[in-house]
PDB file of C-alpha atoms in Angstrom:
ATOM      1  CA  UNK A  13     -44.407  27.789   5.522  1.00 64.00           C
ATOM      2  CA  UNK A  14     -44.648  24.384   5.018  1.00 68.00           C
ATOM      3  CA  UNK A  15     -42.758  24.401   1.701  1.00 69.00           C
ATOM      4  CA  UNK A  16     -40.184  26.356   3.491  1.00 73.00           C
ATOM      5  CA  UNK A  17     -39.619  23.769   6.137  1.00 71.00           C
ATOM      6  CA  UNK A  18     -39.279  21.258   3.626  1.00 73.00           C
ATOM      7  CA  UNK A  19     -36.246  22.808   1.903  1.00 70.00           C
ATOM      8  CA  UNK A  20     -34.691  23.680   4.992  1.00 69.00           C
ATOM      9  CA  UNK A  21     -34.937  20.064   6.063  1.00 72.00           C
ATOM     10  CA  UNK A  22     -33.701  18.635   2.542  1.00 71.00           C
ATOM     11  CA  UNK A  23     -30.710  21.018   2.934  1.00 67.00           C
ATOM     12  CA  UNK A  24     -29.981  19.856   6.281  1.00 67.00           C
ATOM     13  CA  UNK A  25     -29.935  16.104   5.349  1.00 68.00           C
ATOM     14  CA  UNK A  26     -27.523  16.944   2.726  1.00 65.00           C
ATOM     15  CA  UNK A  27     -25.014  17.804   5.760  1.00 68.00           C
ATOM     16  CA  UNK A  28     -24.532  21.672   4.108  1.00 66.00           C
ATOM     17  CA  UNK A  29     -24.708  23.096   7.840  1.00 67.00           C
ATOM     18  CA  UNK A  30     -21.819  20.733   8.699  1.00 72.00           C
ATOM     19  CA  UNK A  31     -19.730  22.194   5.848  1.00 70.00           C
ATOM     20  CA  UNK A  32     -20.309  25.591   6.977  1.00 66.00           C
ATOM     21  CA  UNK A  33     -19.260  24.761  10.359  1.00 69.00           C
ATOM     22  CA  UNK A  34     -15.946  22.893   9.033  1.00 76.00           C
ATOM     23  CA  UNK A  35     -14.920  25.869   6.402  1.00 70.00           C
ATOM     24  CA  UNK A  36     -15.596  28.387   9.447  1.00 69.00           C
ATOM     25  CA  UNK A  37     -13.201  26.613  11.797  1.00 72.00           C
ATOM     26  CA  UNK A  38     -10.489  26.115   9.231  1.00 76.00           C
ATOM     27  CA  UNK A  39     -10.707  29.615   7.712  1.00 72.00           C
ATOM     28  CA  UNK A  40     -10.498  31.309  11.552  1.00 69.00           C
ATOM     29  CA  UNK A  41      -8.399  29.018  12.751  1.00 68.00           C
ATOM     30  CA  UNK A  42      -5.713  29.449   9.709  1.00 70.00           C
ATOM     31  CA  UNK A  43      -6.068  33.481  10.198  1.00 64.00           C
ATOM     32  CA  UNK A  44      -6.009  33.149  13.454  1.00 59.00           C
ATOM     33  CA  UNK A  45      -2.335  31.627  13.690  1.00 59.00           C
ATOM     34  CA  UNK A  46       0.434  33.552  14.016  1.00 52.00           C
ATOM     35  CA  UNK A  47       0.882  35.615  10.921  1.00 47.00           C
ATOM     36  CA  UNK A  48       4.347  37.138  11.408  1.00 43.00           C
ATOM     37  CA  UNK A  49       4.987  40.558  10.735  1.00 45.00           C
ATOM     38  CA  UNK A  50       2.097  40.467   7.798  1.00 48.00           C
ATOM     39  CA  UNK A  51       0.602  44.349   8.156  1.00 49.00           C
ATOM     40  CA  UNK A  52      -2.826  45.582   6.564  1.00 49.00           C
ATOM     41  CA  UNK A  53      -2.372  49.481   6.586  1.00 52.00           C
ATOM     42  CA  UNK A  54       0.700  49.659   8.837  1.00 49.00           C
ATOM     43  CA  UNK A  55      -1.226  47.692  11.417  1.00 49.00           C
ATOM     44  CA  UNK A  56      -0.363  44.212  12.774  1.00 46.00           C
ATOM     45  CA  UNK A  57      -2.660  41.530  11.364  1.00 49.00           C
ATOM     46  CA  UNK A  58      -2.703  39.911  14.490  1.00 53.00           C
ATOM     47  CA  UNK A  59      -4.369  42.959  15.663  1.00 59.00           C
ATOM     48  CA  UNK A  60      -7.827  41.660  15.598  1.00 62.00           C
ATOM     49  CA  UNK A  61      -9.407  44.854  15.200  1.00 66.00           C
ATOM     50  CA  UNK A  62      -7.517  44.879  12.060  1.00 72.00           C
ATOM     51  CA  UNK A  63      -8.041  40.793  11.269  1.00 77.00           C
ATOM     52  CA  UNK A  64     -11.527  40.784  12.148  1.00 79.00           C
ATOM     53  CA  UNK A  65     -12.898  43.024   9.226  1.00 82.00           C
ATOM     54  CA  UNK A  66     -10.417  40.787   6.877  1.00 83.00           C
ATOM     55  CA  UNK A  67     -12.210  37.537   8.094  1.00 84.00           C
ATOM     56  CA  UNK A  68     -15.692  39.022   7.831  1.00 86.00           C
ATOM     57  CA  UNK A  69     -15.246  39.847   4.155  1.00 88.00           C
ATOM     58  CA  UNK A  70     -14.075  35.998   4.090  1.00 87.00           C
ATOM     59  CA  UNK A  71     -16.645  34.889   5.652  1.00 87.00           C
ATOM     60  CA  UNK A  72     -19.486  36.720   3.919  1.00 92.00           C
ATOM     61  CA  UNK A  73     -17.622  35.707   0.370  1.00 92.00           C
ATOM     62  CA  UNK A  74     -18.087  31.730   1.643  1.00 88.00           C
ATOM     63  CA  UNK A  75     -21.566  32.197   2.838  1.00 90.00           C
ATOM     64  CA  UNK A  76     -22.406  33.681  -0.421  1.00 92.00           C
ATOM     65  CA  UNK A  77     -21.003  30.551  -2.291  1.00 90.00           C
ATOM     66  CA  UNK A  78     -23.261  28.286   0.130  1.00 88.00           C
ATOM     67  CA  UNK A  79     -25.965  30.395  -0.702  1.00 90.00           C
ATOM     68  CA  UNK A  80     -25.308  29.825  -4.372  1.00 92.00           C
ATOM     69  CA  UNK A  81     -24.612  26.343  -3.997  1.00 87.00           C
ATOM     70  CA  UNK A  82     -28.057  25.819  -1.903  1.00 87.00           C
ATOM     71  CA  UNK A  83     -30.272  27.839  -4.154  1.00 89.00           C
ATOM     72  CA  UNK A  84     -29.152  27.095  -7.485  1.00 88.00           C
ATOM     73  CA  UNK A  85     -30.834  23.362  -8.115  1.00 85.00           C
ATOM     74  CA  UNK A  86     -33.861  23.666  -5.090  1.00 86.00           C
ATOM     75  CA  UNK A  87     -36.315  25.209  -8.000  1.00 86.00           C
ATOM     76  CA  UNK A  88     -35.359  23.049 -11.111  1.00 87.00           C
ATOM     77  CA  UNK A  89     -35.355  19.798  -8.770  1.00 84.00           C
ATOM     78  CA  UNK A  90     -38.745  20.409  -7.596  1.00 81.00           C
ATOM     79  CA  UNK A  91     -39.910  20.370 -11.247  1.00 81.00           C
ATOM     80  CA  UNK A  92     -37.827  17.045 -12.356  1.00 80.00           C
ATOM     81  CA  UNK A  93     -39.668  15.630  -9.064  1.00 76.00           C
ATOM     82  CA  UNK A  94     -42.910  16.640 -10.216  1.00 72.00           C
ATOM     83  CA  UNK A  95     -44.082  17.758  -6.665  1.00 67.00           C
ATOM     84  CA  UNK A  96     -44.874  21.047  -8.604  1.00 61.00           C
ATOM     85  CA  UNK A  97     -47.902  19.603  -9.312  1.00 63.00           C
ATOM     86  CA  UNK A  98     -49.069  18.421  -5.834  1.00 64.00           C
ATOM     87  CA  UNK A  99     -48.863  22.271  -5.238  1.00 65.00           C
ATOM     88  CA  UNK A 100     -50.882  23.609  -7.741  1.00 62.00           C
ATOM     89  CA  UNK A 101     -53.688  20.908  -6.977  1.00 62.00           C
ATOM     90  CA  UNK A 102     -53.952  22.721  -3.692  1.00 69.00           C
ATOM     91  CA  UNK A 103     -54.225  26.508  -5.224  1.00 70.00           C
ATOM     92  CA  UNK A 104     -50.955  27.705  -4.449  1.00 73.00           C
ATOM     93  CA  UNK A 105     -49.922  30.065  -6.655  1.00 80.00           C
ATOM     94  CA  UNK A 106     -46.454  29.411  -9.086  1.00 83.00           C
ATOM     95  CA  UNK A 107     -45.024  33.040  -7.591  1.00 84.00           C
ATOM     96  CA  UNK A 108     -45.907  32.164  -4.156  1.00 85.00           C
ATOM     97  CA  UNK A 109     -44.353  28.612  -4.594  1.00 85.00           C
ATOM     98  CA  UNK A 110     -41.045  30.146  -5.724  1.00 89.00           C
ATOM     99  CA  UNK A 111     -40.693  32.566  -3.221  1.00 90.00           C
ATOM    100  CA  UNK A 112     -41.382  29.871  -0.628  1.00 88.00           C
ATOM    101  CA  UNK A 113     -38.599  27.676  -1.976  1.00 90.00           C
ATOM    102  CA  UNK A 114     -36.318  30.633  -2.242  1.00 92.00           C
ATOM    103  CA  UNK A 115     -37.507  31.451   1.555  1.00 91.00           C
ATOM    104  CA  UNK A 116     -36.049  28.169   2.970  1.00 90.00           C
ATOM    105  CA  UNK A 117     -32.880  29.034   0.640  1.00 90.00           C
ATOM    106  CA  UNK A 118     -32.242  32.018   2.083  1.00 93.00           C
ATOM    107  CA  UNK A 119     -33.193  30.589   5.601  1.00 91.00           C
ATOM    108  CA  UNK A 120     -30.576  27.833   5.406  1.00 89.00           C
ATOM    109  CA  UNK A 121     -27.846  30.752   3.817  1.00 90.00           C
ATOM    110  CA  UNK A 122     -28.315  32.343   7.231  1.00 92.00           C
ATOM    111  CA  UNK A 123     -28.046  29.446   9.406  1.00 89.00           C
ATOM    112  CA  UNK A 124     -24.587  28.588   7.625  1.00 86.00           C
ATOM    113  CA  UNK A 125     -23.516  32.229   7.479  1.00 89.00           C
ATOM    114  CA  UNK A 126     -24.349  32.435  11.440  1.00 90.00           C
ATOM    115  CA  UNK A 127     -22.414  29.091  11.874  1.00 86.00           C
ATOM    116  CA  UNK A 128     -19.626  30.868  10.485  1.00 85.00           C
ATOM    117  CA  UNK A 129     -19.832  34.159  12.281  1.00 88.00           C
ATOM    118  CA  UNK A 130     -20.042  32.444  15.673  1.00 86.00           C
ATOM    119  CA  UNK A 131     -17.022  30.496  14.984  1.00 83.00           C
ATOM    120  CA  UNK A 132     -15.000  33.712  14.795  1.00 82.00           C
ATOM    121  CA  UNK A 133     -16.648  35.224  17.882  1.00 84.00           C
ATOM    122  CA  UNK A 134     -15.266  31.905  19.759  1.00 81.00           C
ATOM    123  CA  UNK A 135     -11.909  32.635  18.343  1.00 78.00           C
ATOM    124  CA  UNK A 136     -12.424  36.048  19.388  1.00 77.00           C
ATOM    125  CA  UNK A 137     -13.168  35.219  23.021  1.00 80.00           C
ATOM    126  CA  UNK A 138     -10.018  32.821  22.871  1.00 76.00           C
ATOM    127  CA  UNK A 139      -7.853  35.679  21.574  1.00 73.00           C
ATOM    128  CA  UNK A 140      -9.059  37.556  24.196  1.00 76.00           C
ATOM    129  CA  UNK A 141     -11.247  40.087  22.529  1.00 75.00           C
ATOM    130  CA  UNK A 142     -14.576  39.449  23.988  1.00 79.00           C
ATOM    131  CA  UNK A 143     -15.727  43.098  23.927  1.00 81.00           C
ATOM    132  CA  UNK A 144     -15.690  43.009  20.028  1.00 81.00           C
ATOM    133  CA  UNK A 145     -18.564  40.124  20.490  1.00 85.00           C
ATOM    134  CA  UNK A 146     -21.550  42.208  20.346  1.00 86.00           C
ATOM    135  CA  UNK A 147     -20.382  43.972  17.086  1.00 86.00           C
ATOM    136  CA  UNK A 148     -19.661  40.593  15.412  1.00 86.00           C
ATOM    137  CA  UNK A 149     -23.472  39.764  15.920  1.00 88.00           C
ATOM    138  CA  UNK A 150     -24.600  43.074  14.864  1.00 89.00           C
ATOM    139  CA  UNK A 151     -22.572  42.625  11.650  1.00 89.00           C
ATOM    140  CA  UNK A 152     -24.360  39.517  10.631  1.00 92.00           C
ATOM    141  CA  UNK A 153     -27.060  41.673   9.483  1.00 92.00           C
ATOM    142  CA  UNK A 154     -24.640  42.365   6.436  1.00 93.00           C
ATOM    143  CA  UNK A 155     -23.890  39.091   6.045  1.00 93.00           C
ATOM    144  CA  UNK A 156     -27.793  38.329   5.570  1.00 94.00           C
ATOM    145  CA  UNK A 157     -28.176  40.766   2.879  1.00 95.00           C
ATOM    146  CA  UNK A 158     -24.855  39.316   1.248  1.00 95.00           C
ATOM    147  CA  UNK A 159     -26.569  35.779   1.292  1.00 95.00           C
ATOM    148  CA  UNK A 160     -30.117  37.451   0.248  1.00 95.00           C
ATOM    149  CA  UNK A 161     -28.850  39.013  -2.849  1.00 95.00           C
ATOM    150  CA  UNK A 162     -26.970  35.850  -3.907  1.00 95.00           C
ATOM    151  CA  UNK A 163     -30.086  33.519  -2.727  1.00 94.00           C
ATOM    152  CA  UNK A 164     -32.496  35.494  -4.591  1.00 94.00           C
ATOM    153  CA  UNK A 165     -30.568  36.171  -7.585  1.00 95.00           C
ATOM    154  CA  UNK A 166     -29.654  32.536  -8.107  1.00 95.00           C
ATOM    155  CA  UNK A 167     -33.018  31.288  -7.538  1.00 93.00           C
ATOM    156  CA  UNK A 168     -34.854  34.077  -9.938  1.00 93.00           C
ATOM    157  CA  UNK A 169     -32.101  33.080 -12.726  1.00 94.00           C
ATOM    158  CA  UNK A 170     -33.105  28.908 -11.756  1.00 92.00           C
ATOM    159  CA  UNK A 171     -36.642  29.519 -13.090  1.00 90.00           C
ATOM    160  CA  UNK A 172     -35.532  29.916 -16.495  1.00 89.00           C
ATOM    161  CA  UNK A 173     -32.232  28.761 -17.241  1.00 90.00           C
ATOM    162  CA  UNK A 174     -30.286  25.201 -16.938  1.00 90.00           C
ATOM    163  CA  UNK A 175     -28.455  24.979 -13.600  1.00 91.00           C
ATOM    164  CA  UNK A 176     -24.672  25.118 -15.352  1.00 93.00           C
ATOM    165  CA  UNK A 177     -25.823  28.172 -16.770  1.00 94.00           C
ATOM    166  CA  UNK A 178     -27.180  29.661 -13.718  1.00 93.00           C
ATOM    167  CA  UNK A 179     -24.130  28.531 -11.923  1.00 93.00           C
ATOM    168  CA  UNK A 180     -21.807  30.098 -14.056  1.00 94.00           C
ATOM    169  CA  UNK A 181     -23.764  33.325 -14.400  1.00 93.00           C
ATOM    170  CA  UNK A 182     -23.872  33.677 -10.537  1.00 94.00           C
ATOM    171  CA  UNK A 183     -20.123  32.712  -9.974  1.00 94.00           C
ATOM    172  CA  UNK A 184     -18.890  35.682 -11.920  1.00 92.00           C
ATOM    173  CA  UNK A 185     -21.853  37.580 -10.137  1.00 92.00           C
ATOM    174  CA  UNK A 186     -20.268  36.754  -6.626  1.00 93.00           C
ATOM    175  CA  UNK A 187     -16.832  37.104  -7.575  1.00 91.00           C
ATOM    176  CA  UNK A 188     -17.149  40.465  -9.102  1.00 90.00           C
ATOM    177  CA  UNK A 189     -19.248  41.483  -6.346  1.00 90.00           C
ATOM    178  CA  UNK A 190     -16.835  40.449  -3.769  1.00 89.00           C
ATOM    179  CA  UNK A 191     -13.852  42.088  -5.976  1.00 87.00           C
ATOM    180  CA  UNK A 192     -15.954  45.338  -6.744  1.00 82.00           C
ATOM    181  CA  UNK A 193     -13.525  47.771  -5.385  1.00 77.00           C
ATOM    182  CA  UNK A 194     -10.541  46.284  -6.991  1.00 75.00           C
ATOM    183  CA  UNK A 195     -12.056  46.212 -10.298  1.00 74.00           C
ATOM    184  CA  UNK A 196     -13.359  49.685 -10.069  1.00 70.00           C
ATOM    185  CA  UNK A 197      -9.729  50.867  -9.410  1.00 71.00           C
ATOM    186  CA  UNK A 198      -8.308  48.650 -12.710  1.00 68.00           C
ATOM    187  CA  UNK A 199     -11.346  49.832 -14.517  1.00 66.00           C
ATOM    188  CA  UNK A 200     -11.236  53.381 -14.071  1.00 65.00           C
ATOM    189  CA  UNK A 201      -7.791  53.500 -16.349  1.00 66.00           C
ATOM    190  CA  UNK A 202      -9.914  51.907 -19.576  1.00 66.00           C
ATOM    191  CA  UNK A 203     -11.236  54.164 -21.912  1.00 68.00           C
ATOM    192  CA  UNK A 204     -12.556  53.402 -25.497  1.00 66.00           C
ATOM    193  CA  UNK A 205     -15.805  51.472 -25.516  1.00 69.00           C
ATOM    194  CA  UNK A 206     -14.307  48.431 -23.957  1.00 63.00           C
ATOM    195  CA  UNK A 207     -14.019  50.656 -20.995  1.00 62.00           C
ATOM    196  CA  UNK A 208     -17.325  51.725 -21.153  1.00 69.00           C
ATOM    197  CA  UNK A 209     -19.210  48.606 -21.947  1.00 70.00           C
ATOM    198  CA  UNK A 210     -16.835  46.597 -18.885  1.00 67.00           C
ATOM    199  CA  UNK A 211     -17.716  49.928 -16.454  1.00 66.00           C
ATOM    200  CA  UNK A 212     -21.410  49.575 -17.467  1.00 68.00           C
ATOM    201  CA  UNK A 213     -21.516  45.942 -16.604  1.00 69.00           C
ATOM    202  CA  UNK A 214     -19.518  46.212 -13.311  1.00 72.00           C
ATOM    203  CA  UNK A 215     -22.275  48.932 -12.241  1.00 76.00           C
ATOM    204  CA  UNK A 216     -25.283  46.481 -12.332  1.00 82.00           C
ATOM    205  CA  UNK A 217     -23.040  43.623 -10.140  1.00 86.00           C
ATOM    206  CA  UNK A 218     -24.242  43.869  -6.784  1.00 89.00           C
ATOM    207  CA  UNK A 219     -21.549  45.498  -4.808  1.00 90.00           C
ATOM    208  CA  UNK A 220     -20.786  42.473  -2.313  1.00 92.00           C
ATOM    209  CA  UNK A 221     -17.879  44.080  -1.196  1.00 91.00           C
ATOM    210  CA  UNK A 222     -19.278  47.385  -0.271  1.00 91.00           C
ATOM    211  CA  UNK A 223     -21.804  45.750   2.559  1.00 93.00           C
ATOM    212  CA  UNK A 224     -18.696  43.762   3.663  1.00 91.00           C
ATOM    213  CA  UNK A 225     -16.920  46.845   4.315  1.00 90.00           C
ATOM    214  CA  UNK A 226     -19.729  48.102   5.962  1.00 91.00           C
ATOM    215  CA  UNK A 227     -19.532  45.418   8.182  1.00 88.00           C
ATOM    216  CA  UNK A 228     -15.849  45.615   9.137  1.00 85.00           C
ATOM    217  CA  UNK A 229     -16.567  49.834   9.778  1.00 87.00           C
ATOM    218  CA  UNK A 230     -18.994  48.720  12.367  1.00 87.00           C
ATOM    219  CA  UNK A 231     -16.007  46.347  14.244  1.00 83.00           C
ATOM    220  CA  UNK A 232     -13.392  49.183  13.967  1.00 81.00           C
ATOM    221  CA  UNK A 233     -15.903  52.045  14.799  1.00 83.00           C
ATOM    222  CA  UNK A 234     -15.554  53.776  11.732  1.00 87.00           C
ATOM    223  CA  UNK A 235     -19.117  55.467   9.888  1.00 89.00           C
ATOM    224  CA  UNK A 236     -21.432  52.852   8.242  1.00 89.00           C
ATOM    225  CA  UNK A 237     -22.630  53.842   4.346  1.00 90.00           C
ATOM    226  CA  UNK A 238     -26.368  53.598   4.505  1.00 91.00           C
ATOM    227  CA  UNK A 239     -26.342  54.058   0.895  1.00 91.00           C
ATOM    228  CA  UNK A 240     -24.457  50.988   0.272  1.00 91.00           C
ATOM    229  CA  UNK A 241     -27.440  49.296   2.527  1.00 92.00           C
ATOM    230  CA  UNK A 242     -30.247  50.922   0.323  1.00 93.00           C
ATOM    231  CA  UNK A 243     -28.618  49.702  -3.004  1.00 91.00           C
ATOM    232  CA  UNK A 244     -28.213  46.283  -1.525  1.00 92.00           C
ATOM    233  CA  UNK A 245     -32.053  46.207  -0.243  1.00 94.00           C
ATOM    234  CA  UNK A 246     -32.784  47.207  -3.815  1.00 94.00           C
ATOM    235  CA  UNK A 247     -31.122  44.873  -5.281  1.00 92.00           C
ATOM    236  CA  UNK A 248     -33.079  42.060  -2.889  1.00 94.00           C
ATOM    237  CA  UNK A 249     -36.275  43.868  -4.282  1.00 94.00           C
ATOM    238  CA  UNK A 250     -35.616  43.388  -7.930  1.00 93.00           C
ATOM    239  CA  UNK A 251     -34.623  40.017  -7.465  1.00 93.00           C
ATOM    240  CA  UNK A 252     -38.172  38.897  -5.534  1.00 92.00           C
ATOM    241  CA  UNK A 253     -39.915  41.013  -8.473  1.00 93.00           C
ATOM    242  CA  UNK A 254     -38.403  38.271 -10.732  1.00 92.00           C
ATOM    243  CA  UNK A 255     -39.150  35.441  -8.814  1.00 91.00           C
ATOM    244  CA  UNK A 256     -42.884  36.627  -8.504  1.00 89.00           C
ATOM    245  CA  UNK A 257     -43.328  37.209 -12.663  1.00 89.00           C
ATOM    246  CA  UNK A 258     -40.875  34.465 -14.276  1.00 87.00           C
ATOM    247  CA  UNK A 259     -42.818  31.321 -14.859  1.00 82.00           C
ATOM    248  CA  UNK A 260     -41.655  27.494 -15.652  1.00 74.00           C
ATOM    249  CA  UNK A 261     -43.424  26.120 -18.662  1.00 69.00           C
ATOM    250  CA  UNK A 262     -43.670  22.956 -16.842  1.00 62.00           C
ATOM    251  CA  UNK A 263     -46.378  24.401 -14.688  1.00 53.00           C
TER     252      UNK A 263
END
C-alpha cells in the first residue's frame, strides 16, 4: 500500500492531474461550442444525447493516453534509482512490487479520467442536461476498465522492454484499439496472407472502441454488450498475470 501511495504522490508532483484537468476543459468546451449544422446519424451534434457519447470516446482515449504516459517509465525508473533493493531487503517479492507500482499507476489514471468526466458533467449542467449526470457517473466504470487495460499492459511491457519500445508498442495498441471498429471494416475487404495476418493481429488488440461504445449506449439508453466487458476484464487478468510472472534481471 505504501508503494502505491508513493507512486500517486510522485505523479501528482509531476502535475499529471493538472494536465488532465486542462485537457478535459479544452476538449469539452471545444465540442460544446456551437457546431452549426454538423450531424451524426441524422441528428444534430448540439443534441447532448448525441454529443456526450462522442465526448466519452474522446475522453476515454485521452485517459488512455494519460495512463500510458503515467505507466511507461514507473517500473524502469524504480530500478534505475535502485530503490528496488530497499524493497527486497524488506522481504517484498518482485511480483508484488510490480503489482503495487502498477496499482499506483492505475489509481492516478482513474483520478485523471474522473477529472475528465467531471468536466463533462459540469458542461452537461451548463447546457441544461442535468438528467444525464447519473449516467455519466456510471459510464466512468467503462473508463476505469479502458485505462486499467492500458496501465497494466504498459507496465507489463516496461518490465522487459526499454521505455521507447514500450511507448511505441502501446501507442499502436491504443490507437488501433480506439479505432478497432473502423479497422475491422477496412480489413474486411482484404484477402490473401496479408489480410489474414492483419485480421489476426487486430483480434488480439483490446477492443477499446467497444468499451467506449458501451459507455455511449448507457447514456443513450441502448443495450450494453456484456461480452465486450467480459473480454476487457479477461485482458486485465492476462496483463496482471504477465506483471506477476515477468522478472527484471537487475533484481
